[in-house]
Short mmCIF file of C-alpha atoms and ligand atoms in Angstrom, two decimals:
data_model
loop_
_atom_site.label_atom_id
_atom_site.label_comp_id
_atom_site.label_asym_id
_atom_site.label_seq_id
_atom_site.Cartn_x
_atom_site.Cartn_y
_atom_site.Cartn_z
CA MET A 980 56.85 107.17 86.70
CA ASN A 981 54.83 108.12 89.69
CA GLU A 982 55.97 105.11 91.66
CA THR A 983 56.50 105.74 95.42
CA ILE A 984 59.45 104.39 97.07
CA ASP A 985 58.02 101.59 98.24
CA GLN A 986 56.58 100.43 95.13
CA LEU A 987 59.86 100.81 93.40
CA LEU A 988 61.58 98.64 95.82
CA ALA A 989 58.70 95.90 95.62
CA GLY A 990 59.90 95.66 91.69
CA PRO A 991 57.84 96.04 88.45
CA PRO A 992 54.75 94.29 87.93
CA LEU A 993 54.67 91.28 85.63
CA GLY A 994 53.71 92.46 82.17
CA VAL A 995 55.36 95.83 81.95
CA SER A 996 57.34 97.04 78.88
CA GLU A 997 60.87 96.93 78.38
CA LYS A 998 61.09 100.73 78.58
CA GLU A 999 59.25 100.56 81.75
CA LEU A 1000 62.02 98.31 82.93
CA VAL A 1001 64.49 100.32 81.82
CA ASP A 1002 62.93 103.42 83.76
CA TRP A 1003 62.45 101.57 86.71
CA ILE A 1004 66.50 100.65 86.82
CA ALA A 1005 67.12 104.22 86.38
CA ARG A 1006 64.74 105.45 89.31
CA LEU A 1007 66.44 102.91 91.51
CA GLU A 1008 69.53 104.19 90.37
CA GLU A 1009 68.53 107.63 91.30
CA ILE A 1010 67.19 106.39 94.47
CA LYS A 1011 70.57 104.83 95.36
CA CYS A 1012 72.25 108.30 94.59
CA THR A 1013 69.71 110.26 96.94
CA ALA A 1014 70.21 107.65 99.56
CA GLU A 1015 74.07 107.96 99.18
CA ALA A 1016 73.37 111.66 99.88
CA VAL A 1017 71.40 111.18 102.73
CA GLN A 1018 73.95 108.96 103.93
CA ALA A 1019 76.50 111.45 104.06
CA GLU A 1020 74.28 114.15 105.62
CA ALA A 1021 73.14 111.56 108.70
CA ALA A 1022 76.97 110.50 108.95
CA VAL A 1023 78.01 114.51 109.28
CA ARG A 1024 75.07 114.82 111.79
CA LEU A 1025 76.13 111.50 113.76
CA ASP A 1026 79.67 112.79 114.03
CA GLU A 1027 78.43 116.19 115.16
CA ALA A 1028 76.53 114.50 117.99
CA ALA A 1029 79.21 112.19 119.08
CA ARG A 1030 81.52 115.21 119.30
CA ALA A 1031 79.07 117.06 121.61
CA ARG A 1032 78.46 113.81 123.88
CA GLN A 1033 81.99 113.25 124.05
CA ALA A 1034 83.22 116.94 124.94
CA ALA A 1035 80.42 116.92 127.54
CA ALA A 1036 81.95 113.77 128.78
CA GLY A 1037 85.35 115.43 129.33
CA VAL A 1038 87.15 113.87 126.17
CA PRO A 1039 90.15 115.90 125.31
CA ALA A 1040 89.24 117.85 122.20
CA ARG A 1041 92.06 115.99 120.06
CA LYS A 1042 90.12 112.93 121.29
CA LEU A 1043 86.76 114.13 119.76
CA GLY A 1044 84.90 112.38 116.96
CA GLU A 1045 87.08 108.95 117.71
CA GLY A 1046 84.98 105.80 116.84
CA VAL A 1047 82.65 107.77 114.64
CA ALA A 1048 84.02 106.42 111.22
CA SER A 1049 83.93 102.77 112.80
CA GLN A 1050 80.32 103.05 113.67
CA ILE A 1051 79.51 104.23 109.91
CA ALA A 1052 81.85 101.37 108.71
CA LEU A 1053 79.67 98.94 110.84
CA ALA A 1054 76.68 100.24 109.72
CA ARG A 1055 77.59 100.59 105.99
CA ARG A 1056 79.10 96.94 106.26
CA VAL A 1057 82.51 98.25 105.17
CA SER A 1058 85.87 98.33 106.35
CA PRO A 1059 86.96 100.97 108.91
CA ALA A 1060 89.36 102.51 106.73
CA LYS A 1061 86.53 103.03 104.09
CA GLY A 1062 84.24 104.31 106.87
CA ALA A 1063 86.56 107.00 107.58
CA LYS A 1064 86.83 108.06 103.96
CA LEU A 1065 82.98 108.01 103.76
CA LEU A 1066 83.12 110.31 106.79
CA GLY A 1067 85.68 112.71 105.35
CA LEU A 1068 83.65 112.44 101.89
CA ALA A 1069 80.33 113.44 103.42
CA LYS A 1070 81.87 116.37 105.32
CA ILE A 1071 83.43 117.77 102.07
CA LEU A 1072 80.10 117.01 100.15
CA VAL A 1073 78.19 119.09 102.97
CA THR A 1074 80.33 121.95 103.76
CA GLU A 1075 82.55 122.48 100.80
CA MET A 1076 80.79 120.89 97.36
CA PRO A 1077 77.48 122.32 97.79
CA HIS A 1078 76.51 121.90 94.02
CA THR A 1079 77.90 118.50 93.90
CA PHE A 1080 75.94 117.25 96.96
CA ALA A 1081 72.83 119.18 95.41
CA LEU A 1082 73.21 116.71 92.22
CA MET A 1083 73.43 113.62 94.56
CA LYS A 1084 70.82 114.72 96.26
CA ALA A 1085 68.72 115.02 92.96
CA GLY A 1086 69.69 111.45 92.23
CA LEU A 1087 71.87 112.49 89.47
CA PHE A 1088 75.23 111.80 90.75
CA SER A 1089 76.78 108.82 92.55
CA GLN A 1090 78.73 108.66 95.45
CA TRP A 1091 81.42 107.36 93.26
CA GLN A 1092 81.40 110.23 90.96
CA ALA A 1093 81.62 112.63 94.19
CA THR A 1094 84.45 110.97 95.22
CA ILE A 1095 86.59 111.43 92.21
CA LEU A 1096 85.74 115.11 92.20
CA ALA A 1097 86.56 115.40 95.90
CA ARG A 1098 89.89 113.55 95.16
CA GLU A 1099 90.91 115.58 92.39
CA THR A 1100 90.01 118.84 94.05
CA ALA A 1101 91.80 117.55 97.71
CA CYS A 1102 95.18 119.81 96.75
CA LEU A 1103 93.38 122.94 95.93
CA SER A 1104 92.65 125.75 98.09
CA LEU A 1105 88.83 125.59 99.50
CA GLU A 1106 88.31 128.71 97.10
CA ASP A 1107 89.24 126.63 94.14
CA ARG A 1108 87.39 123.65 95.04
CA ARG A 1109 84.70 125.71 94.89
CA VAL A 1110 84.91 127.33 91.55
CA ILE A 1111 85.48 123.28 90.36
CA ASP A 1112 81.98 122.51 92.21
CA TYR A 1113 80.45 125.41 90.56
CA GLN A 1114 81.85 125.11 87.04
CA LEU A 1115 81.24 121.26 86.88
CA CYS A 1116 78.05 120.89 88.90
CA SER A 1117 76.07 123.76 88.87
CA PRO A 1118 72.84 123.71 86.67
CA GLY A 1119 72.63 125.20 83.17
CA PRO A 1120 70.81 128.74 82.63
CA ASP A 1121 67.29 126.81 82.49
CA GLY A 1122 67.99 124.66 85.23
CA GLU A 1123 69.23 121.94 83.15
CA PRO A 1124 71.42 119.20 84.86
CA PRO A 1125 75.44 120.07 83.86
CA ALA A 1126 77.42 117.69 81.42
CA VAL A 1127 79.31 115.88 84.30
CA VAL A 1128 75.88 113.79 84.88
CA THR A 1129 76.40 111.95 81.74
CA MET A 1130 80.49 112.20 81.82
CA GLY A 1131 82.09 108.61 82.01
CA LEU A 1132 84.12 108.49 85.23
CA ARG A 1133 87.34 108.68 83.28
CA GLN A 1134 86.09 111.87 81.65
CA LEU A 1135 84.84 113.26 84.90
CA GLU A 1136 88.02 112.92 86.46
CA ASN A 1137 90.00 114.57 83.51
CA ALA A 1138 87.60 117.60 83.45
CA ALA A 1139 88.12 118.02 87.00
CA LYS A 1140 92.01 117.34 86.51
CA LYS A 1141 92.07 119.87 84.01
CA LEU A 1142 90.35 122.51 85.99
CA ALA A 1143 92.57 121.84 88.80
CA ILE A 1144 95.52 122.34 86.88
CA THR A 1145 94.46 125.61 85.29
CA LEU A 1146 93.24 127.16 88.39
CA ASP A 1147 96.60 125.98 90.42
CA GLN A 1148 99.06 124.25 88.65
CA GLU A 1149 101.77 124.25 91.57
CA SER A 1150 99.60 122.31 93.89
CA VAL A 1151 98.87 119.83 91.34
CA VAL A 1152 102.83 119.44 91.02
CA ALA A 1153 103.44 119.47 94.55
CA ARG A 1154 100.85 116.64 95.19
CA ALA A 1155 102.25 114.74 92.69
CA ALA A 1156 105.63 114.80 94.06
CA ASN A 1157 104.33 114.04 97.59
CA ALA A 1158 102.11 110.82 96.12
CA GLU A 1159 105.34 109.34 95.00
CA LYS A 1160 106.15 108.53 98.57
CA ASP A 1161 103.37 106.20 98.58
CA ARG A 1162 104.56 103.71 96.07
CA ARG A 1163 104.34 100.44 97.41
CA ILE A 1164 103.60 96.48 96.25
CA SER A 1165 100.41 94.51 97.37
CA VAL A 1166 99.41 91.44 97.09
CA ARG A 1167 95.60 89.91 97.30
CA PRO A 1168 94.10 86.45 96.95
CA ALA A 1169 92.43 85.93 93.64
CA PRO A 1170 90.07 82.99 92.93
CA ASP A 1171 91.34 79.33 92.17
CA THR A 1172 94.77 79.75 94.03
CA MET A 1173 95.74 83.00 92.07
CA THR A 1174 96.81 86.01 93.26
CA TRP A 1175 96.54 89.82 92.33
CA LEU A 1176 100.00 91.39 92.47
CA GLY A 1177 99.61 95.11 92.55
CA ALA A 1178 102.06 98.14 92.39
CA LEU A 1179 101.41 101.55 93.11
CA LEU A 1180 103.93 103.58 91.04
CA PRO A 1181 104.78 106.90 89.77
CA VAL A 1182 103.29 106.91 86.45
CA LYS A 1183 106.63 106.89 84.50
CA ASP A 1184 107.78 103.99 86.27
CA GLY A 1185 104.57 101.95 85.92
CA VAL A 1186 104.24 102.77 82.29
CA ALA A 1187 107.85 101.68 81.88
CA VAL A 1188 107.29 98.08 83.50
CA PHE A 1189 104.22 97.88 81.65
CA ALA A 1190 105.90 98.84 78.34
CA ALA A 1191 109.20 96.39 79.09
CA LEU A 1192 106.59 93.54 79.53
CA ASP A 1193 104.79 94.61 76.45
CA GLN A 1194 107.79 94.31 74.39
CA ALA A 1195 108.90 91.28 75.86
CA ALA A 1196 105.54 89.49 74.90
CA LYS A 1197 105.68 91.24 71.15
CA ALA A 1198 109.22 89.80 70.45
CA ALA A 1199 108.32 86.16 71.97
CA GLN A 1200 105.08 86.29 69.67
CA ALA A 1201 107.32 87.40 66.74
CA ALA A 1202 109.92 84.47 67.50
CA GLY A 1203 106.88 82.09 67.56
CA ASP A 1204 105.96 81.85 71.31
CA GLU A 1205 102.62 80.28 71.15
CA ARG A 1206 101.79 81.65 74.96
CA THR A 1207 99.06 84.42 74.76
CA ARG A 1208 100.32 88.16 75.42
CA GLY A 1209 99.17 88.22 78.69
CA GLN A 1210 100.53 85.09 79.61
CA VAL A 1211 104.03 85.91 78.13
CA MET A 1212 103.75 89.47 80.09
CA ALA A 1213 102.72 87.46 83.59
CA ASP A 1214 105.78 84.97 83.08
CA THR A 1215 108.35 87.57 82.00
CA LEU A 1216 107.54 89.77 85.47
CA VAL A 1217 108.03 86.45 87.41
CA ASP A 1218 111.24 85.79 85.84
CA ARG A 1219 112.67 89.06 86.02
CA VAL A 1220 112.02 90.04 89.34
CA THR A 1221 112.69 86.43 90.91
CA GLY A 1222 115.85 85.82 88.65
CA ARG A 1223 114.40 82.50 87.58
CA ASP A 1224 115.37 83.13 84.17
CA GLY A 1225 118.77 82.45 85.89
CA VAL A 1226 120.26 85.72 84.94
CA ASP A 1227 121.05 86.53 88.50
CA ALA A 1228 121.79 84.39 91.77
CA LYS A 1229 118.44 82.46 92.72
CA PRO A 1230 116.46 84.13 95.65
CA ARG A 1231 115.38 82.30 98.59
CA ILE A 1232 111.73 83.55 99.60
CA GLU A 1233 110.51 82.64 102.66
CA VAL A 1234 106.55 81.38 102.95
CA LYS A 1235 104.66 80.49 105.83
CA ILE A 1236 102.12 77.47 105.56
CA VAL A 1237 100.05 76.70 108.22
CA MET A 1238 98.06 73.30 108.59
CA THR A 1239 96.82 70.86 110.69
CA ALA A 1240 99.21 67.70 111.32
CA ASP A 1241 96.26 65.88 109.84
CA ALA A 1242 96.20 67.48 106.80
CA LEU A 1243 99.86 67.42 106.95
CA ALA A 1244 100.29 63.53 107.27
CA ASN A 1245 97.20 62.17 105.77
CA ASP A 1246 94.94 63.06 102.89
CA SER A 1247 92.58 65.20 104.82
CA ASP A 1248 90.94 67.89 103.25
CA GLN A 1249 91.25 70.61 105.77
CA PRO A 1250 92.61 73.63 103.95
CA ALA A 1251 96.33 75.16 104.71
CA VAL A 1252 96.51 78.69 104.89
CA VAL A 1253 99.54 80.71 103.25
CA GLU A 1254 100.36 83.43 105.26
CA GLY A 1255 99.56 86.89 103.24
CA TYR A 1256 97.57 85.09 101.17
CA GLY A 1257 94.69 83.06 102.81
CA PRO A 1258 93.36 79.46 102.56
CA VAL A 1259 95.07 77.16 99.74
CA PRO A 1260 93.94 73.50 99.01
CA ALA A 1261 95.57 70.96 101.41
CA THR A 1262 96.89 69.01 98.33
CA TRP A 1263 98.44 72.38 97.21
CA ALA A 1264 100.06 72.89 100.40
CA ARG A 1265 101.38 69.24 100.55
CA GLU A 1266 103.09 69.64 97.24
CA ALA A 1267 104.52 73.10 97.98
CA LEU A 1268 106.26 71.38 101.11
CA THR A 1269 107.83 68.38 99.00
CA ASP A 1270 109.14 70.55 96.42
CA ALA A 1271 110.72 73.00 98.90
CA GLU A 1272 113.41 73.03 101.20
CA VAL A 1273 111.53 73.23 104.55
CA PHE A 1274 112.28 74.43 108.25
CA ILE A 1275 109.73 72.94 110.20
CA ARG A 1276 108.24 75.12 113.54
CA ARG A 1277 105.95 73.12 115.78
CA LEU A 1278 103.68 75.81 116.92
CA PHE A 1279 101.23 73.94 118.85
CA THR A 1280 102.50 70.89 119.97
CA ASP A 1281 100.23 69.88 122.64
CA PRO A 1282 97.41 67.57 121.05
CA ALA A 1283 95.27 68.32 124.15
CA GLY A 1284 95.02 71.87 123.24
CA GLN A 1285 96.90 73.14 126.33
CA LEU A 1286 98.08 76.05 124.86
CA VAL A 1287 94.62 76.83 123.66
CA ALA A 1288 93.14 76.69 127.32
CA MET A 1289 96.19 78.45 128.55
CA GLU A 1290 95.55 81.42 130.53
CA SER A 1291 98.28 84.23 131.40
CA ARG A 1292 97.83 86.61 134.34
CA SER A 1293 100.08 89.28 132.55
CA ARG A 1294 98.03 91.84 130.61
CA LYS A 1295 100.15 91.28 127.39
CA ALA A 1296 99.58 87.99 125.93
CA PRO A 1297 102.53 85.67 125.78
CA ASP A 1298 104.07 84.94 122.39
CA GLY A 1299 102.96 81.86 121.71
CA LEU A 1300 99.56 82.60 122.48
CA ALA A 1301 99.61 85.87 120.51
CA GLU A 1302 100.81 83.91 117.27
CA PHE A 1303 97.99 81.46 118.27
CA ILE A 1304 95.33 84.28 118.20
CA ALA A 1305 96.85 85.84 114.77
CA ILE A 1306 96.72 82.38 112.97
CA ARG A 1307 93.24 81.53 114.30
CA ASP A 1308 92.06 84.90 113.11
CA GLY A 1309 93.25 84.17 109.54
CA GLY A 1310 95.89 86.94 109.66
CA ILE A 1311 92.81 89.27 109.52
CA CYS A 1312 91.15 91.99 111.85
CA ARG A 1313 88.16 90.68 113.74
CA THR A 1314 85.99 93.46 113.05
CA ASN A 1315 82.88 93.01 110.77
CA GLY A 1316 83.63 94.36 107.26
CA CYS A 1317 87.41 94.92 107.93
CA ASP A 1318 90.11 93.05 106.19
CA ALA A 1319 93.08 94.69 107.25
CA PRO A 1320 95.87 92.64 108.64
CA ILE A 1321 96.15 92.11 112.49
CA ARG A 1322 98.49 94.35 114.15
CA ASN A 1323 97.38 93.85 117.61
CA VAL A 1324 96.44 91.00 120.02
CA ASP A 1325 93.90 92.64 121.93
CA HIS A 1326 91.50 91.77 125.01
CA ALA A 1327 87.91 91.72 124.25
CA ARG A 1328 86.65 92.45 127.58
CA ARG A 1329 89.30 94.94 128.81
CA HIS A 1330 91.97 93.75 131.25
CA ALA A 1331 90.90 96.30 133.60
CA ASP A 1332 87.30 95.11 133.83
CA GLY A 1333 88.30 91.77 134.65
CA GLY A 1334 88.64 90.13 131.29
CA THR A 1335 91.08 87.47 130.76
CA THR A 1336 94.26 86.83 128.86
CA SER A 1337 93.07 83.83 127.33
CA ALA A 1338 92.22 82.91 123.67
CA GLN A 1339 88.55 83.25 124.13
CA ASN A 1340 88.93 86.60 125.42
CA LEU A 1341 91.55 87.89 122.86
CA GLN A 1342 91.31 89.06 119.21
CA GLY A 1343 93.50 90.05 116.56
CA LEU A 1344 92.68 93.49 115.57
CA CYS A 1345 93.91 95.88 112.76
CA GLU A 1346 95.40 99.40 114.59
CA ARG A 1347 92.40 101.34 113.47
CA CYS A 1348 90.17 98.89 115.22
CA ASN A 1349 92.00 98.63 118.06
CA GLN A 1350 92.08 102.61 118.70
CA ALA A 1351 88.25 102.57 117.93
CA LYS A 1352 87.39 100.13 120.44
CA GLU A 1353 88.91 102.31 122.96
CA ALA A 1354 86.78 105.23 122.16
CA LEU A 1355 84.21 106.23 124.59
CA GLY A 1356 81.10 104.07 125.04
CA TRP A 1357 82.29 101.05 123.08
CA GLN A 1358 82.31 97.37 124.73
CA ALA A 1359 83.28 94.28 123.66
CA ARG A 1360 82.78 90.78 125.00
CA PRO A 1361 83.75 87.16 123.95
CA GLY A 1362 80.74 85.17 123.17
CA PRO A 1363 80.37 81.53 124.18
CA ASP A 1364 80.87 80.24 120.63
CA GLY A 1365 84.28 81.73 119.99
CA SER A 1366 82.66 85.03 118.72
CA ILE A 1367 83.38 88.57 119.61
CA ILE A 1368 80.40 90.86 120.55
CA THR A 1369 81.14 94.59 119.86
CA ILE A 1370 78.47 97.15 121.29
CA THR A 1371 79.09 100.78 120.07
CA PRO A 1372 77.83 103.89 121.70
CA THR A 1373 74.56 103.65 120.16
CA GLY A 1374 73.65 100.14 121.47
CA HIS A 1375 74.21 98.70 118.31
CA THR A 1376 75.23 95.21 118.84
CA TYR A 1377 77.91 93.45 116.20
CA VAL A 1378 78.94 90.20 116.27
CA SER A 1379 82.20 88.96 114.73
CA PRO A 1380 81.52 85.21 114.29
CA PRO A 1381 84.40 82.83 114.93
CA PRO A 1382 86.88 82.67 111.83
CA ASP A 1383 85.98 79.75 109.94
CA THR A 1384 89.90 79.12 108.83
CA TRP A 1385 89.78 76.88 111.86
CA ARG A 1386 86.08 75.77 112.16
CA PRO A 1387 86.52 73.00 114.59
CA ASP A 1388 84.83 70.30 112.54
CA PRO A 1389 86.55 67.85 112.98
CA PRO A 1390 88.96 67.75 114.89
CA PRO A 1391 87.69 70.22 117.56
CA LEU A 1392 89.73 73.44 117.57
CA SER A 1393 91.12 72.84 121.13
CA GLN A 1394 92.28 69.18 120.20
CA ALA A 1395 93.61 70.15 116.80
CA GLU A 1396 97.39 70.40 116.21
CA PHE A 1397 98.56 72.85 114.62
CA VAL A 1398 101.80 72.89 112.60
CA LEU A 1399 103.35 75.98 111.81
CA ARG A 1400 105.68 75.41 108.88
CA ASP A 1401 108.47 78.25 107.70
CA VAL A 1402 109.20 77.35 104.37
CA LEU A 1403 112.08 78.35 102.06
CA LEU A 1404 111.16 78.04 98.60
CA ASP A 1405 114.00 77.91 96.24
CA TYR A 1406 112.12 79.46 93.51
CA ASP A 1407 113.70 77.39 90.61
CA VAL A 1408 112.60 74.26 92.56
CA ALA A 1409 109.20 75.61 93.35
CA ALA A 1410 108.42 76.61 89.81
ZN1 LIG B 2134 90.11 96.34 111.78
#
């Protein structure tokens, strides 16, 4: 195939063969890999240019490079945390893993494959990393591509792991011990009012938990239980952790549900929001509330929206206003592409530049985004419709639209009465 990139992107003409269609898909995959390599190169150059500009402006050495990862994140429409990872990977590829990078540029290795190699060699010395880069990714004697090109991801990971252990077992073990400190539990929304509950565990614990649940499933099925294996495992997990099976004392679990007064009182369909999960149907929320022991805290009692219009002369947002912002923004950082939880309620237009401490000029930001916007050359201002406009040092403008959790349609935001309910769900009752 000798098509130009423009021709490839225009799509295959009508009547081409299946083979040509497959070629087309493969060529486009190569272009994606090459594009990811060039993006990495550009990211490294952007980082260098920004550092030089900041240094010339007198920015202290420890702050050099601030905001670059966030610019990359905005440009690539990913979260800032992901932007930082991409920049880190780009630097590693360009400076430490030349063979891996060459494979990407040739369109034979994806960013994700390169990420696996970078990750698996992270604990090694630069020297050992270079050895693995050479052994896995350099071309054969006749210039043929190395085996990693056709390996599956797990295979690739195992190949790198094996080499790493061979070269420097001590580091691999030390790294594993260190990683144990990061064990944690997370919850994220799944479709249809479900959630994914995740656990990052040392492998022995993770496997043990899975095995225990698997055993419970097998025992249940042997006893004639008609639930699927997955269902028994899920139910057993909840039973054991919450004590719902009655063995332990019933735990009381606090859940915050936010809904409009209208949705609470009537059959209005305005969604409620469960803190830590996101929007749920109002009917679901009403049902949960009738089943639970409920502690009500009226957060915004003024139907005329006095609080919304309220301004403060102080730089720090008063508690009620800060809580309002956090709820208005859905608990999620306002930066485009970022889905980290809100850690700071901050001024869009800086207080020092005359920005007001008002709902319109305040935004909920995660820690990283809050820092990024303090970097040299970053600006933000509120838009007239509740949006937040961020201008990066290159002059690119990114508009964060008003969060649609509370889209004023109807009742208008300024007139809605929101009710925050601190709900103590007695697990036995709620189930
Ligand atoms: Zn953020």
